[in-house]
Each structure stands twice: as structure tokens, then as C-alpha cells.
Coordinates of C-alpha atoms in Angstrom, one line a residue:
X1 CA 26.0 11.1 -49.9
X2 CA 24.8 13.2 -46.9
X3 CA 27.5 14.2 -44.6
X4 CA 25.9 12.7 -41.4
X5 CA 25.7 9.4 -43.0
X6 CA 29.5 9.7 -44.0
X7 CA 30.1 11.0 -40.3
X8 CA 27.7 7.9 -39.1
X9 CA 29.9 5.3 -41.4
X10 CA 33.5 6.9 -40.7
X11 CA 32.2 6.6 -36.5
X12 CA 31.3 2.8 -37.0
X13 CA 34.9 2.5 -39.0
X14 CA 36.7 4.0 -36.5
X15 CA 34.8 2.3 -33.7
X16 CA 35.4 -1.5 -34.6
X17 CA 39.1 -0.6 -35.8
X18 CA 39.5 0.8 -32.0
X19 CA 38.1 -2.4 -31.0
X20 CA 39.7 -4.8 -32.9
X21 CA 43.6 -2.9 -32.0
X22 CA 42.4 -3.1 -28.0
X23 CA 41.6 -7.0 -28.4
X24 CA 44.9 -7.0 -29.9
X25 CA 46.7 -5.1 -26.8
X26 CA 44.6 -7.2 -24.2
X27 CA 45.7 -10.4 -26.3
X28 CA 49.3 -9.3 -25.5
X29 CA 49.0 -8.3 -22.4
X30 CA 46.9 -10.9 -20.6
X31 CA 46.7 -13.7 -22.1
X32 CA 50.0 -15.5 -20.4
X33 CA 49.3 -13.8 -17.2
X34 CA 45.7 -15.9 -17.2
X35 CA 47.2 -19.0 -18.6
X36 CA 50.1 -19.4 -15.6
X37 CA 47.3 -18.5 -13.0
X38 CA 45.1 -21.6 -14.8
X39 CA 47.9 -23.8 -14.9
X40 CA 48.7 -22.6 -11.1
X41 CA 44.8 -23.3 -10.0
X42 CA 44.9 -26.7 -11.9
X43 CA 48.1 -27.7 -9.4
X44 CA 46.4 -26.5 -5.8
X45 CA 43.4 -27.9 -7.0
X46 CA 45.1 -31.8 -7.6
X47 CA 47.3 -31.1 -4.4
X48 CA 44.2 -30.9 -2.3
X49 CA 42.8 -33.6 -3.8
X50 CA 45.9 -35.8 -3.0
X51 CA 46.0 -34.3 0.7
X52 CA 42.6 -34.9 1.8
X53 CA 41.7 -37.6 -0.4
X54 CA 39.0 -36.5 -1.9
X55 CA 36.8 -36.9 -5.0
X56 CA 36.4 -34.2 -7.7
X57 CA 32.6 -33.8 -6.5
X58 CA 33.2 -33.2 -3.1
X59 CA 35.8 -30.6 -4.5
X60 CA 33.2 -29.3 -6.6
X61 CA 30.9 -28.7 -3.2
X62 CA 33.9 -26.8 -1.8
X63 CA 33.8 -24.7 -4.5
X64 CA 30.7 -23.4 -4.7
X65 CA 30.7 -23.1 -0.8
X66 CA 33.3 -20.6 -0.9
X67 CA 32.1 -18.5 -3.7
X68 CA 28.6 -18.0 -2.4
X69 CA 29.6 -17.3 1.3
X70 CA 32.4 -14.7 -0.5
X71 CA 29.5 -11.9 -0.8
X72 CA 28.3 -12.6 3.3
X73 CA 32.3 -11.7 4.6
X74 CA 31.0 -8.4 4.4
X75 CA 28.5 -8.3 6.5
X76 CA 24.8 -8.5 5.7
X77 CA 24.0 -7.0 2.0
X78 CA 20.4 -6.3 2.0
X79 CA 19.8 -3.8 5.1
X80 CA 19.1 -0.7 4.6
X81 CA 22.4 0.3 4.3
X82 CA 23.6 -2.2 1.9
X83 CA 20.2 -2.0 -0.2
X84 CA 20.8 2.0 -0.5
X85 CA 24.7 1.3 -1.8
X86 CA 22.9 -1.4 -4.8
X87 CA 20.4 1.3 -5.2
X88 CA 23.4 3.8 -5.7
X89 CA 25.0 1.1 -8.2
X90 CA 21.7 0.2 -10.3
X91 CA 20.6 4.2 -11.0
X92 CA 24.3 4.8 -11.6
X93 CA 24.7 2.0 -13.7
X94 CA 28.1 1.0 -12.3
X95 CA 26.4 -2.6 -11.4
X96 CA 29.4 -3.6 -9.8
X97 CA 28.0 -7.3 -8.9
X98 CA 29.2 -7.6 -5.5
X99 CA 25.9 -8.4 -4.7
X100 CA 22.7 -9.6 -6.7
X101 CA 18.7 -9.8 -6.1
X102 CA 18.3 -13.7 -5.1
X103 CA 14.3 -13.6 -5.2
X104 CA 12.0 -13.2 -7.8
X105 CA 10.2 -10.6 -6.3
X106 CA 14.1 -8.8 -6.1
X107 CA 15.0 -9.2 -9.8
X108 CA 11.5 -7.9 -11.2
X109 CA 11.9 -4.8 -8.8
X110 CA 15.2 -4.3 -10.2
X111 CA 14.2 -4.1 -13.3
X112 CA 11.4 -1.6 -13.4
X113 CA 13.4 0.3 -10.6
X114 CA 16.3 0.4 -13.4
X115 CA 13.8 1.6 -15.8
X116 CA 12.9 4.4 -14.2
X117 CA 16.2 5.5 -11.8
X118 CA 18.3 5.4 -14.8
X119 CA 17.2 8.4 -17.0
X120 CA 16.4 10.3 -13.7
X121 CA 19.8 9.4 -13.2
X122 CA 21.2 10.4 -16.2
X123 CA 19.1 13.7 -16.3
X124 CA 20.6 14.8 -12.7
X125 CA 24.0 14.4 -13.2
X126 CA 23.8 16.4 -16.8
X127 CA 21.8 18.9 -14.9
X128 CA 24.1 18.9 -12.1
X129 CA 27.3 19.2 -14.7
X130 CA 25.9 21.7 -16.8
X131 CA 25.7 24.3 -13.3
X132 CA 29.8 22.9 -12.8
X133 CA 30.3 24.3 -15.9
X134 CA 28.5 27.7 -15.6
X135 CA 29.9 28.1 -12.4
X136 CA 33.3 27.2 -14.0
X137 CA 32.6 30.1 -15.9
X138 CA 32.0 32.2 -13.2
X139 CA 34.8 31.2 -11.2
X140 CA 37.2 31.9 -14.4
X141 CA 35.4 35.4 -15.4
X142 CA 35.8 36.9 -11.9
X143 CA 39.3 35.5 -11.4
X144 CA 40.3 37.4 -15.1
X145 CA 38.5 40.8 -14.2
X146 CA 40.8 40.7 -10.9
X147 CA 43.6 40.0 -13.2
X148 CA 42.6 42.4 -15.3
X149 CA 43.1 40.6 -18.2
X150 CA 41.6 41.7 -21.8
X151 CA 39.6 38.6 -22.1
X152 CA 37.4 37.4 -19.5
X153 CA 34.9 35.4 -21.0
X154 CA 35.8 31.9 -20.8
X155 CA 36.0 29.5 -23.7
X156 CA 35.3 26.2 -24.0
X157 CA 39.2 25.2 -23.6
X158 CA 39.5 26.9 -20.4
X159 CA 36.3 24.8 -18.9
X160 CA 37.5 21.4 -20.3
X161 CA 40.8 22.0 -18.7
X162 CA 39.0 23.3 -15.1
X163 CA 36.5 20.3 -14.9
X164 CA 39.5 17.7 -16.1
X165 CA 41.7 19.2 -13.3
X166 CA 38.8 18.6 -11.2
X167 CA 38.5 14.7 -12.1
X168 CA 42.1 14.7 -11.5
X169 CA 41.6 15.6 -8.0
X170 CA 38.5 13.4 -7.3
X171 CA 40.4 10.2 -8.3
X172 CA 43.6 11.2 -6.5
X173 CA 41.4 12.3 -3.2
X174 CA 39.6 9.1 -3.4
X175 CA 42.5 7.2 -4.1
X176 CA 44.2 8.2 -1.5
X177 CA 41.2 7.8 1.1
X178 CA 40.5 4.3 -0.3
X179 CA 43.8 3.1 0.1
X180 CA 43.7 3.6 3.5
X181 CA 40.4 2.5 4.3
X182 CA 40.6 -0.6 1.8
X183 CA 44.1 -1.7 2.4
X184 CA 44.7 -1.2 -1.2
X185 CA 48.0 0.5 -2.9
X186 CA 47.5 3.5 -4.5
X187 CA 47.9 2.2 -7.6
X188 CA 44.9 -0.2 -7.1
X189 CA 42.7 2.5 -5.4
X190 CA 43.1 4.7 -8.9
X191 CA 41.8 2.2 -10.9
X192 CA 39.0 1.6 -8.5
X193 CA 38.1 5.2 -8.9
X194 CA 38.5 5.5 -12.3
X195 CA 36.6 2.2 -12.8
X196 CA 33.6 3.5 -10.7
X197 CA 33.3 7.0 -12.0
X198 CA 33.2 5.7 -15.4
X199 CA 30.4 3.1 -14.6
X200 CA 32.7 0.5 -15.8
X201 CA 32.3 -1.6 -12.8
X202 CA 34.3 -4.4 -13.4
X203 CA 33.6 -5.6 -9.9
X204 CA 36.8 -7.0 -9.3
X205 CA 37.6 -4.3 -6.5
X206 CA 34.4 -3.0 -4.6
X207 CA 34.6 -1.0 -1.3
X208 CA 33.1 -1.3 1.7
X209 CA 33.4 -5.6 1.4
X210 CA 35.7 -5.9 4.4
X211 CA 34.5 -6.2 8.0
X212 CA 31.0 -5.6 7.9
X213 CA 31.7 -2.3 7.0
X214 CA 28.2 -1.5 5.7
X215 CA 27.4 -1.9 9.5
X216 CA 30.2 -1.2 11.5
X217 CA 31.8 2.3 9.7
X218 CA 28.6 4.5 8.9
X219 CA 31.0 7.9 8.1
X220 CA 33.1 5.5 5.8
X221 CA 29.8 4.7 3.8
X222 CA 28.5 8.1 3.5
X223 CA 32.0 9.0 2.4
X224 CA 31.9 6.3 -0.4
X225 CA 28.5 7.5 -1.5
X226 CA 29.3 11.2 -1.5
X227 CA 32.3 9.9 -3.7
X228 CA 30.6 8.5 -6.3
X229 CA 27.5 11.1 -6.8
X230 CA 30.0 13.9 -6.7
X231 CA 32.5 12.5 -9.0
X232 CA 29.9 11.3 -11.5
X233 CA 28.5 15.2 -11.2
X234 CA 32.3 16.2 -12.5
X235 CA 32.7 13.0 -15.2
X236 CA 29.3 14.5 -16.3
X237 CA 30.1 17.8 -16.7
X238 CA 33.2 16.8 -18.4
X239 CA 30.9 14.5 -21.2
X240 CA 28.4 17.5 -21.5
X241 CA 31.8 19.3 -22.7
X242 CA 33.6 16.7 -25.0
X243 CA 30.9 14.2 -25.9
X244 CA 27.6 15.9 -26.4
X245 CA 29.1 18.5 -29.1
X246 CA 30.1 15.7 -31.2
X247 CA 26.3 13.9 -30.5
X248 CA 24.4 17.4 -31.6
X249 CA 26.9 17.2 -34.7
X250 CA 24.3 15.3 -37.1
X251 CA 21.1 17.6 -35.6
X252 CA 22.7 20.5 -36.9
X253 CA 23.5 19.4 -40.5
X254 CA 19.9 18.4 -40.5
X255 CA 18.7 21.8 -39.6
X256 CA 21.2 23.7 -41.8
X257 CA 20.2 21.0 -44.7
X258 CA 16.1 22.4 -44.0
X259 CA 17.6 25.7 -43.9
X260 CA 18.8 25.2 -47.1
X261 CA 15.8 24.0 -48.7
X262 CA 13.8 26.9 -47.3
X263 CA 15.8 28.8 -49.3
X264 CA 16.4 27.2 -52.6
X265 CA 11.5 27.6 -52.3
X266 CA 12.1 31.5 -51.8
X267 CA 14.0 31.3 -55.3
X268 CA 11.5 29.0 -56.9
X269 CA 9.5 30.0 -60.0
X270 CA 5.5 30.0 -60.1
X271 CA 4.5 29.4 -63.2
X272 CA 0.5 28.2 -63.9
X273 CA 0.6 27.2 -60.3
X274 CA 3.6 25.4 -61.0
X275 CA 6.7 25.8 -59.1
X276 CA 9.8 25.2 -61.7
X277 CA 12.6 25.1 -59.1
X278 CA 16.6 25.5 -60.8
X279 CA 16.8 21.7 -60.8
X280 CA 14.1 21.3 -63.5
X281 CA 11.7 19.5 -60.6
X282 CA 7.9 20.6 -60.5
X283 CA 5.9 21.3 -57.5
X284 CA 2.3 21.6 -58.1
X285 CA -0.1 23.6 -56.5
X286 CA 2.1 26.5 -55.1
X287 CA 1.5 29.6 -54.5
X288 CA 3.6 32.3 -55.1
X289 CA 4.4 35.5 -52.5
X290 CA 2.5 37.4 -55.3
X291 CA -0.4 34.7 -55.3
X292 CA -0.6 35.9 -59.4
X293 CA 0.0 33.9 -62.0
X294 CA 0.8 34.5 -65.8
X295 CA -2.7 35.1 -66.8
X296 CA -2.9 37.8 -64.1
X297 CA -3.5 41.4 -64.2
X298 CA -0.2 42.0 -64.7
X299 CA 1.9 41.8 -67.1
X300 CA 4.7 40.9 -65.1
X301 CA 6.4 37.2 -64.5
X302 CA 8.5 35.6 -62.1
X303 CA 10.1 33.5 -64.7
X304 CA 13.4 33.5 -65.8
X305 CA 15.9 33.1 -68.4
X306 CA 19.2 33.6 -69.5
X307 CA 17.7 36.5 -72.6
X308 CA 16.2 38.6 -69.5
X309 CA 12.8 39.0 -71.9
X310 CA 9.5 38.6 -69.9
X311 CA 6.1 39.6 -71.9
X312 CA 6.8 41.1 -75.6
X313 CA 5.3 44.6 -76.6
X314 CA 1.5 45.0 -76.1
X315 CA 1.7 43.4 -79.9
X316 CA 3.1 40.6 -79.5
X317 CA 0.2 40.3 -75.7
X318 CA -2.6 40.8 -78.2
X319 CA -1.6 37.9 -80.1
X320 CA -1.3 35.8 -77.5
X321 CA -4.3 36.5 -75.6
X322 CA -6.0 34.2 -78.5
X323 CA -4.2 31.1 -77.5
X324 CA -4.3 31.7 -74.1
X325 CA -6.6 28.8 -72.8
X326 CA -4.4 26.5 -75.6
X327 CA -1.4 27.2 -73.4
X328 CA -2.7 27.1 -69.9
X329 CA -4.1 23.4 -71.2
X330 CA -1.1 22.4 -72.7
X331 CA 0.9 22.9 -69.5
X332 CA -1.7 21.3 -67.4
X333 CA -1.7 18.0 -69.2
X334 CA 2.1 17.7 -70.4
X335 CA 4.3 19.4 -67.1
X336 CA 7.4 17.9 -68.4
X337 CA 7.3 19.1 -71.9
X338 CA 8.3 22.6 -70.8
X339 CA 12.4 22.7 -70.8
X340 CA 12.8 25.7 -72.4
X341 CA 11.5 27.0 -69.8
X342 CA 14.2 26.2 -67.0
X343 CA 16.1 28.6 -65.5
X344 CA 19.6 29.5 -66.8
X345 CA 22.3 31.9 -65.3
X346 CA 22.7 34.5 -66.6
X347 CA 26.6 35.6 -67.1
X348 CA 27.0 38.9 -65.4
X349 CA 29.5 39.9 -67.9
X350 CA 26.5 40.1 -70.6
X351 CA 24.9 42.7 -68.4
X352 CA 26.3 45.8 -68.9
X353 CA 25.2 48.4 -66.3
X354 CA 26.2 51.6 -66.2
X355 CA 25.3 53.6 -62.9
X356 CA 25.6 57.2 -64.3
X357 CA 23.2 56.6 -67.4
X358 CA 21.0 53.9 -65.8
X359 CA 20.9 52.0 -69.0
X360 CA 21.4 48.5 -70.0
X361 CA 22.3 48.1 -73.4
X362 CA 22.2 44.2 -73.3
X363 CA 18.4 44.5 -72.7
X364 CA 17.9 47.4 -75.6
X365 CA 20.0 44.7 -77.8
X366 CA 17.5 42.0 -77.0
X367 CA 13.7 43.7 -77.5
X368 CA 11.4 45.8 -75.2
X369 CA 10.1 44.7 -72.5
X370 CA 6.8 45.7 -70.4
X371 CA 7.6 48.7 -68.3
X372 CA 6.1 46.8 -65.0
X373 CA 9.0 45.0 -64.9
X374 CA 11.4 44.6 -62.1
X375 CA 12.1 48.8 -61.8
X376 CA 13.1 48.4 -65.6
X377 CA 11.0 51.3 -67.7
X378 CA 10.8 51.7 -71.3
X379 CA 11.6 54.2 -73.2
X380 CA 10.5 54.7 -77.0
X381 CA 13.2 56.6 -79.0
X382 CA 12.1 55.3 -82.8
X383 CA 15.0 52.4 -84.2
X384 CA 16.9 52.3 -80.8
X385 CA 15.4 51.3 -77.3
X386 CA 16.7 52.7 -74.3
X387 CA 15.9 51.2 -71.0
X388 CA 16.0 53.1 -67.6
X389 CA 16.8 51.7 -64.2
X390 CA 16.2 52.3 -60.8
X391 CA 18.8 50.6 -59.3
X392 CA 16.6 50.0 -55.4
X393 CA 14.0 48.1 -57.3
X394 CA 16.5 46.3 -59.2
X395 CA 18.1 45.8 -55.8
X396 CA 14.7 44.7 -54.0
X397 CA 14.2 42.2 -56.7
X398 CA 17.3 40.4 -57.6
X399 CA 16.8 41.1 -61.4
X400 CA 20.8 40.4 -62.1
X401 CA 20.2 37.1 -61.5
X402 CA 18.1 34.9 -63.4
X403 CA 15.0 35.4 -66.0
X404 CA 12.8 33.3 -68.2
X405 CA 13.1 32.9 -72.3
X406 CA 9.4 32.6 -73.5

């Protein structure tokens, strides 16, 4: 099995595992907290019914009087100060629901306004976290050459820690500033923050809801806008450091697996036209760096085998010049049938090379060979063979390696 799709398996694993233990943890933490506020609903609700003696449908009408006139205590919505700050929310995808197109005409806009805004969206914050980061670098590299330290190129460890330290001060800033505008604790206004820049948006807690503030407090909205485009700029340049090595993870085993391949063709064997690769598979129609094949001009072959033998003597040639066309049709028409001609490794402890005689005895021990061979030349000394190297074309050619048997 590849190893992206273990890495894509093991990620699903680990993903619905996480799940499933924070279902568990919200289980254990909510649950009674939401079944005492029911329970306390349920009374108020029968209390008021008693009090005023009314019927549960003109409870109902309550109701739904004051959650639709819940989004107006703010101040109109859909001026153009309050349409800018659901624009900011729909390209950001926070979509904190505070307020929602009514109208058909609304919804369809917001759609194909989504389907556009969002990638630019996406495209300028990455953009915009990418310069954080080189000027991180910057920042860190100048700092160390005034330090004079021995390293001043700064790694990746050094940028995560400067762009989290900058989160850290964007939700603590604008937790601070929110809590006073807002009314909220501290507490409350760090969860805000941290519930915004994340695009979370729970909607639970939404600024600028409180005394027509959209109208009324203009530097208090360009404050919450500047907010949330400049700390999505820093979340983004913290993803760009954490998140989108891990995504480019599965692009690079596929271009190191092509790599791969590209190299296990270089080694390839061409052999009729054939390519006989070291796994026994044949690729027809290749050509070969050489573009010769073995009824060339030359005598030499880019087969191998684990006997190192390529073409006989000029003998053993003439002989098989006759059955030449035999052969070449034999191969066309049965491809499979050729086995003994895969490649086998040779042990390099059967070659024994000696540098100061530039012989190889293995070879002499084995037959002649044609002196156009990979830098190997023949030498004809009556009963015993002795066959002289040159080491560079040996070198060039990879001839310790692999040859044919034929």
C-alpha cells in the first residue's frame, strides 16, 4: 500500500476517534448544565401562564415576538454599515447569524457573493500571511546579526513561535478592548476572539449588537473590522506554517514516487524494441538512448545477466546470423516466453577486479567477449583469456551491475 493512502486512512482514524472522545467531553460537560436550564425554562414558562392567564398559543406568539425583534435591539442591520459587517462575515466565513438575508433577492445574492468572496478571501489572507512570515524572518535575521549570533537565518521554529506570540497578543488586545466596549468579562471576550478568528462563529456572542452601535459608534466599528481582517492575516500565517506542510505531504510522495519511476526507465533494458525492466514487465515500442537494437551494427547489447557474457566470438555471430529472422520472430509473437532473459544481480564478490593489472579473471573464466563492450578489450593469449579494463568506461557505464545470459 502506498504511503499517502496509509497517511489518508491513519488521518480519517485519527479524525473520528478525535471526534467521537470530544462528544464524549461535551457529553460530560454540558449535558446537566442544558437539562437544569430546560427544566428552569419549562417553570417560567407555566408561571406566566398561571399569572396572566393565558393559553399556550398566545404564549407561542410571545415567543416568536421576542426572538424576531432580538436582531432589531441593535439598531438597523442592513445599512450600509451593517451590510459591510455581513459582508465581512460571509467572505470570512465566520457567519455568525446575528443577522440573515430575509428576501429572495438577499439569499440568492448571498450565495453567488459567497461563491466568489470566499476564495478571494482565502487567497488574501494566505497572501497576506505568507509576507508576516517573510517579514518575520526579516525581523529575526536583523535582530540576530545585531546580536551577533552564529546563526541568523531563521527556522521554521523560530516563525511558528513569532506568529503564535502574535495571536496571543491579538486575542488578549481584543479581549481586553471588547470587554469594555461589550460589557463582557474577560473571560467571555477571549472566547469571542478566539471564536471569531477561527471562523467558528458560534453566534452566541457577536459585537457591536448593543445600542445601535452600527450607527451610533463608527470608530468602535472600524475597530471591530480592523480586528478581525488583521487577526485572520496572523491565524493565516500561522496555518500557512502548521497546516499547509502537512497538506503538501501527499504531493510530494507523488512526485518522489514519479521520480522514482523515471529512474527505474533509465535502467530498463531494450531488447527487439522491447523494454525488459528488473520486474520481468515488458514495454513495447521503446526506444533505447542508443536507438540500436540487437540486430544493429554493433555487436554490443544492453542486456544483462548475472554470467556478464554479451555476443560470443565472431564464431559463435556467424552461426547465429542464420537464425536471425527465426529469433527476431520468435520474440515478436511469444514476449512472455523469454525468462532467461531477465535481469539478475550480479554478486560483486564474483567480480574480481584488480586495479593494478586491469584484469578480471571472473570474465576470462566465463568466455570471450566482443571487444566493443562496455571499455572491456580482448586479448588473445592461446588457452588463457585475459581481459583489459579501462576503469572510466567501466565507470561511465555501470558494467558492475547487471548483464544478460544469452
Amino acid at each position: 500500500m502506498k504511503k499517502q493512502n496509509v497517511r489518508t486512512i491513519s488521518l480519517i482514524v485519527c479524525t473520528f476517534t478525535y471526534l467521537l472522545v470530544g462528544a464524549a467531553v461535551f457529553d460530560a460537560l454540558e449535558s446537566e448544565t442544558e437539562k437544569r436550564r430546560w427544566e428552569a425554562l419549562q417553570d417560567a414558562e407555566d408561571m406566566i401562564i398561571r399569572k396572566y392567564n393565558i393559553s399556550q398559543e398566545d404564549f407561542k406568539v410571545m415567543e416568536t415576538v421576542v426572538l424576531k425583534s432580538e436582531s432589531h435591539k441593535a439598531g438597523q442591520q442592513w445599512k450600509f454599515t451593517g451590510a459591510f459587517y455581513y459582508a465581512t462575515t460571509v467572505l470570512t466565513t465566520i457567519g455568525y447569524g446575528h443577522s440573515t438575508p430575509s428576501t429572495v433577492g438577499g439569499k440568492l445574492f448571498t450565495m453567488c457573493y459567497a461563491i466568489v468572496g470566499i476564495p478571494l478571501g482565502l487567497v488574501m489572507f494566505q497572501s497576506i500571511g505568507e509576507r508576516v512570515n517573510r517579514l518575520s524572518s526579516y525581523v529575526i535575521k536583523a535582530v540576530r546579526s545585531s546580536l551577533r549570533c552564529k546563526r541568523t537565518v531563521a527556522s521554521e521554529v523560530d516563525l511558528i513561535c513569532v506568529v503564535t506570540t502574535l495571536s496571543s497578543l491579538t486575542i488578549a488586545g481584543g479581549a481586553a478592548a471588547f470587554s469594555k466596549f461589550e460589557g463582557w468579562s474577560y473571560f467571555d471576550s477571549v472566547y469571542y476572539c478566539f471564536i471569531t478568528l477561527t471562523t467558528i462563529g458560534f453566534g452566541d456572542m457577536v459585537a457591536l449588537q448593543r445600542d445601535n452601535a452600527l450607527n451610533r459608534k463608527p470608530e468602535y466599528v472600524m475597530f471591530a473590522l480592523i480586528f478581525i481582517l488583521f487577526g485572520l492575516a496572523i491565524v493565516a500565517a500561522s496555518l500557512n506554517l502548521l497546516v499547509l506542510r502537512f497538506v503538501t505531504m501527499n504531493t510530494e510522495d507523488e512526485r518522489r514516487d514519479e521520480a522514482q519511476a523515471m529512474q527505474a526507465l533509465q535502467v530498463a533494458v531494450k531488447l527487439e524494441g522491447d523494454v525488459i525492466t528488473s520486474n520481468g514487465s515488458i514495454l513495447s515500442g521503446y526506444e533505447g538512448h542508443d536507438g540500436q537494437s540487437l540486430n544493429g551494427s554493433t555487436n554490443s547489447s544492453m542486456c544483462s545477466c548475472h554470467c556478464m557474457c554479451l555476443n560470443r566470438h565472431k564464431k559463435s555471430n556467424n552461426l547465429g546470423k542464420s537464425n536471425d529472422a527465426e529469433n527476431q520472430y520468435k520474440l515478436r509473437r511469444s514476449p512472455t516466453h523469454i525468462r532467461h532473459l531477465l535481469p539478475e544481480v550480479v554478486p560483486m564478490q564474483d567480480l574480481n577486479y584488480d586495479y593494478d593489472t586491469q584484469s578480471l579473471h571472473t570474465l576470462a573464466d566465463r568466455g570471450t567477449m566482443d571487444s566493443s563492450y562496455m571499455g572491456v578489450d580482448m586479448v588473445d593469449m592461446g588457452d588463457t583469456a585475459s581481459i583489459e579494463l579501462r576503469p572510466h568506461a567501466l565507470l561511465k557505464r555501470n558494467v558492475s551491475l547487471l548483464s544478460i545470459r544469452i
